[in-house]
Amino acid sequence: MFTVFTVDGRIWEERVESRPNRFMVRMESGNTCHLHDPGRLKELMYPGNRVLVRETRGAKTSCSVLAGWDSEWVIIDSRFHPVIARRFLPPDAKGEVRAGESRLDFHFDGIWVEVKGCSLVRNGIALFPDAPTKRGEKHLRELIRLRQEGHGSMLMVLVMRPATCFLPNEETDPRFSEAFWEAMDSGVNLVVKSFKLEGRDIVYVSDLGLCQTRK
């Protein structure tokens, strides 16, 4: 295990009052904080649950949600995903690169990389997505196309809490799940890494494999 990123600024604990929309969370204290994760997060964003927030400046709100409590702190700020992913890529990897009709997260040495953050873990199984994602399916289709054209393609999943293995969340988004298994069959490289929050440090825990091969 090692630290991949240290969160700066003031961090404090709040309790959720409500989530009026995907990107705002009202707190029992009266604060309203920005949420940089459009997922459902039903296991984390419910009234009375504990959250960690950090001070932000120059935004419509004065704070952003960093993590939610579910027996442990679960990181739910997607702005950290590209920063974390870069720790495992060559230093000259280019970010936010156009590929066909999509924009993928990274490109280096002929390899295209799309990064997804995962916060949902059930019985040790990391599941993505936690809400239907047409955009996620589109990215997978792009990776498949690039692979079929002879390019390198990689799906990197960052599981933001400890887990034992990974699967696509077929129950929540069967279309994404189908595209995922097609990507695996076409040779898209899957890299899954798990992390945890220790104080203000985001710590790499381990690489994860698939819980099962395609049925």
Short mmCIF file of C-alpha atoms in Angstrom, two decimals:
data_model
loop_
_atom_site.label_atom_id
_atom_site.label_comp_id
_atom_site.label_asym_id
_atom_site.label_seq_id
_atom_site.Cartn_x
_atom_site.Cartn_y
_atom_site.Cartn_z
CA MET A 1 0.00 0.00 0.00
CA PHE A 2 1.14 3.54 -0.69
CA THR A 3 -0.31 7.05 -0.85
CA VAL A 4 -1.26 8.19 -4.35
CA PHE A 5 -2.72 11.59 -3.43
CA THR A 6 -3.07 13.83 -0.39
CA VAL A 7 -6.18 16.00 -0.18
CA ASP A 8 -5.37 19.56 0.81
CA GLY A 9 -7.49 22.22 2.52
CA ARG A 10 -9.80 22.06 5.50
CA ILE A 11 -11.78 18.81 5.89
CA TRP A 12 -14.63 18.30 8.34
CA GLU A 13 -17.58 16.01 9.01
CA GLU A 14 -21.22 16.79 8.24
CA ARG A 15 -24.49 14.85 8.16
CA VAL A 16 -26.74 14.65 5.12
CA GLU A 17 -30.15 16.31 5.23
CA SER A 18 -31.18 15.87 1.59
CA ARG A 19 -29.92 15.64 -1.99
CA PRO A 20 -32.06 18.06 -4.02
CA ASN A 21 -30.30 17.14 -7.27
CA ARG A 22 -27.42 14.98 -8.51
CA PHE A 23 -24.78 17.59 -7.78
CA MET A 24 -25.93 19.25 -4.54
CA VAL A 25 -26.21 17.92 -0.99
CA ARG A 26 -27.85 19.85 1.84
CA MET A 27 -26.40 19.23 5.29
CA GLU A 28 -28.08 19.24 8.70
CA SER A 29 -25.81 22.17 9.62
CA GLY A 30 -27.39 24.33 6.89
CA ASN A 31 -24.42 24.07 4.52
CA THR A 32 -24.97 23.09 0.89
CA CYS A 33 -22.04 21.21 -0.67
CA HIS A 34 -21.26 20.27 -4.26
CA LEU A 35 -21.17 16.57 -5.12
CA HIS A 36 -18.78 15.59 -7.93
CA ASP A 37 -20.41 12.21 -8.60
CA PRO A 38 -23.63 11.84 -10.64
CA GLY A 39 -24.25 8.27 -9.46
CA ARG A 40 -27.20 7.29 -7.28
CA LEU A 41 -25.02 6.65 -4.20
CA LYS A 42 -28.04 5.32 -2.30
CA GLU A 43 -25.79 3.58 0.21
CA LEU A 44 -24.06 6.88 1.04
CA MET A 45 -26.30 9.89 0.34
CA TYR A 46 -29.27 9.40 2.65
CA PRO A 47 -30.61 11.61 5.48
CA GLY A 48 -28.53 11.41 8.63
CA ASN A 49 -25.52 9.68 7.10
CA ARG A 50 -22.03 10.93 7.85
CA VAL A 51 -20.00 12.60 5.10
CA LEU A 52 -16.62 14.26 4.90
CA VAL A 53 -16.54 17.59 3.11
CA ARG A 54 -13.72 19.90 2.17
CA GLU A 55 -13.53 23.63 1.70
CA THR A 56 -13.64 24.86 -1.89
CA ARG A 57 -13.20 28.35 -3.29
CA GLY A 58 -14.48 30.10 -6.37
CA ALA A 59 -17.50 27.81 -6.71
CA LYS A 60 -21.23 28.31 -6.14
CA THR A 61 -20.87 26.45 -2.86
CA SER A 62 -18.23 26.74 -0.17
CA CYS A 63 -17.68 23.00 0.21
CA SER A 64 -17.49 19.74 -1.76
CA VAL A 65 -18.31 16.22 -0.61
CA LEU A 66 -15.14 14.15 -0.30
CA ALA A 67 -16.42 10.85 1.12
CA GLY A 68 -19.48 9.11 2.53
CA TRP A 69 -19.64 6.63 5.40
CA ASP A 70 -20.56 2.97 4.86
CA SER A 71 -18.68 1.09 7.60
CA GLU A 72 -15.65 2.95 6.20
CA TRP A 73 -15.02 6.19 4.34
CA VAL A 74 -15.82 5.85 0.62
CA ILE A 75 -14.26 8.47 -1.68
CA ILE A 76 -16.88 10.04 -3.96
CA ASP A 77 -15.17 13.05 -5.56
CA SER A 78 -14.62 12.18 -9.23
CA ARG A 79 -12.21 15.09 -9.73
CA PHE A 80 -9.52 12.93 -8.14
CA HIS A 81 -9.90 10.10 -10.67
CA PRO A 82 -7.58 11.45 -13.41
CA VAL A 83 -5.00 12.49 -10.84
CA ILE A 84 -4.99 9.02 -9.29
CA ALA A 85 -4.96 7.27 -12.67
CA ARG A 86 -1.89 9.24 -13.75
CA ARG A 87 0.09 7.65 -10.92
CA PHE A 88 -0.15 4.35 -12.83
CA LEU A 89 0.50 5.68 -16.35
CA PRO A 90 3.63 6.97 -18.11
CA PRO A 91 4.39 10.64 -17.31
CA ASP A 92 3.94 11.64 -20.95
CA ALA A 93 0.39 10.26 -21.20
CA LYS A 94 -1.90 12.82 -22.83
CA GLY A 95 -5.20 13.58 -21.12
CA GLU A 96 -8.68 14.18 -22.54
CA VAL A 97 -7.94 12.99 -26.07
CA ARG A 98 -10.49 12.90 -28.89
CA ALA A 99 -11.20 9.41 -30.25
CA GLY A 100 -13.88 9.17 -32.91
CA GLU A 101 -17.09 10.58 -31.46
CA SER A 102 -15.83 10.35 -27.88
CA ARG A 103 -13.23 11.96 -25.70
CA LEU A 104 -11.22 9.37 -23.76
CA ASP A 105 -9.26 10.07 -20.60
CA PHE A 106 -5.71 9.22 -21.69
CA HIS A 107 -3.55 8.18 -24.62
CA PHE A 108 0.05 6.97 -24.58
CA ASP A 109 2.20 4.77 -26.81
CA GLY A 110 -0.74 3.89 -29.05
CA ILE A 111 -2.92 2.86 -26.08
CA TRP A 112 -6.28 4.51 -25.37
CA VAL A 113 -7.43 4.59 -21.75
CA GLU A 114 -10.84 5.29 -20.24
CA VAL A 115 -11.08 5.68 -16.45
CA LYS A 116 -14.17 4.90 -14.36
CA GLY A 117 -14.60 5.46 -10.64
CA CYS A 118 -16.49 2.85 -8.61
CA SER A 119 -17.91 3.43 -5.13
CA LEU A 120 -20.41 0.56 -4.87
CA VAL A 121 -19.21 -2.63 -3.15
CA ARG A 122 -21.55 -5.44 -2.06
CA ASN A 123 -20.25 -8.49 -0.23
CA GLY A 124 -16.75 -7.61 -1.34
CA ILE A 125 -17.76 -7.29 -5.01
CA ALA A 126 -17.08 -3.92 -6.63
CA LEU A 127 -19.90 -3.06 -9.05
CA PHE A 128 -20.02 -0.41 -11.78
CA PRO A 129 -22.13 1.50 -12.58
CA ASP A 130 -24.52 2.30 -9.73
CA ALA A 131 -26.86 4.08 -12.18
CA PRO A 132 -27.50 3.57 -15.92
CA THR A 133 -24.78 5.28 -17.98
CA LYS A 134 -25.19 5.75 -21.72
CA ARG A 135 -21.94 7.70 -21.68
CA GLY A 136 -20.12 4.76 -20.10
CA GLU A 137 -21.50 2.38 -22.71
CA LYS A 138 -20.44 4.77 -25.47
CA HIS A 139 -16.89 4.84 -24.10
CA LEU A 140 -16.76 1.04 -24.09
CA ARG A 141 -17.96 0.90 -27.69
CA GLU A 142 -15.20 3.33 -28.62
CA LEU A 143 -12.58 1.17 -26.87
CA ILE A 144 -13.90 -1.88 -28.74
CA ARG A 145 -13.71 -0.05 -32.08
CA LEU A 146 -10.16 1.11 -31.41
CA ARG A 147 -9.11 -2.40 -30.42
CA GLN A 148 -10.63 -3.87 -33.57
CA GLU A 149 -8.65 -1.32 -35.60
CA GLY A 150 -5.44 -2.58 -34.05
CA HIS A 151 -4.92 0.02 -31.32
CA GLY A 152 -4.32 -0.72 -27.66
CA SER A 153 -7.39 -0.14 -25.46
CA MET A 154 -7.62 -0.11 -21.68
CA LEU A 155 -10.49 0.27 -19.23
CA MET A 156 -9.15 1.38 -15.84
CA VAL A 157 -11.59 1.09 -12.94
CA LEU A 158 -10.72 2.89 -9.70
CA VAL A 159 -12.59 1.27 -6.81
CA MET A 160 -12.66 3.92 -4.11
CA ARG A 161 -12.88 1.50 -1.17
CA PRO A 162 -11.39 -1.94 -0.46
CA ALA A 163 -12.94 -4.88 -2.35
CA THR A 164 -12.05 -8.42 -3.38
CA CYS A 165 -13.04 -8.46 -7.07
CA PHE A 166 -14.95 -6.57 -9.76
CA LEU A 167 -18.01 -7.11 -11.96
CA PRO A 168 -20.14 -4.91 -14.22
CA ASN A 169 -23.47 -4.13 -12.56
CA GLU A 170 -25.78 -6.04 -14.87
CA GLU A 171 -28.85 -5.53 -12.67
CA THR A 172 -28.52 -1.74 -12.83
CA ASP A 173 -27.34 -1.33 -16.43
CA PRO A 174 -27.59 -4.44 -18.64
CA ARG A 175 -26.50 -2.49 -21.73
CA PHE A 176 -23.26 -1.39 -20.08
CA SER A 177 -22.72 -4.94 -18.82
CA GLU A 178 -23.17 -6.39 -22.32
CA ALA A 179 -20.75 -3.82 -23.77
CA PHE A 180 -18.27 -4.63 -21.00
CA TRP A 181 -18.20 -8.34 -21.81
CA GLU A 182 -17.92 -7.55 -25.53
CA ALA A 183 -14.93 -5.37 -24.67
CA MET A 184 -13.32 -8.21 -22.75
CA ASP A 185 -13.94 -10.60 -25.67
CA SER A 186 -12.42 -8.11 -28.13
CA GLY A 187 -9.19 -7.79 -26.16
CA VAL A 188 -9.69 -4.52 -24.28
CA ASN A 189 -7.32 -4.60 -21.31
CA LEU A 190 -9.01 -4.34 -17.91
CA VAL A 191 -7.14 -2.79 -14.99
CA VAL A 192 -8.94 -2.53 -11.64
CA LYS A 193 -7.33 -0.92 -8.59
CA SER A 194 -8.77 -0.39 -5.12
CA PHE A 195 -8.09 2.47 -2.73
CA LYS A 196 -9.03 3.69 0.72
CA LEU A 197 -9.06 7.00 2.57
CA GLU A 198 -6.70 7.29 5.55
CA GLY A 199 -6.97 10.73 7.11
CA ARG A 200 -6.46 13.00 4.12
CA ASP A 201 -4.44 10.42 2.16
CA ILE A 202 -5.89 8.39 -0.71
CA VAL A 203 -4.05 5.08 -0.40
CA TYR A 204 -3.62 2.37 -3.06
CA VAL A 205 -4.67 -0.99 -1.60
CA SER A 206 -4.46 -3.63 -4.34
CA ASP A 207 -5.21 -4.67 -7.90
CA LEU A 208 -8.45 -6.59 -8.37
CA GLY A 209 -9.49 -9.25 -10.85
CA LEU A 210 -12.89 -10.23 -12.20
CA CYS A 211 -15.11 -12.18 -9.81
CA GLN A 212 -16.08 -14.46 -12.69
CA THR A 213 -15.68 -14.83 -16.43
CA ARG A 214 -18.61 -14.18 -18.73
CA LYS A 215 -21.52 -16.56 -18.21
#
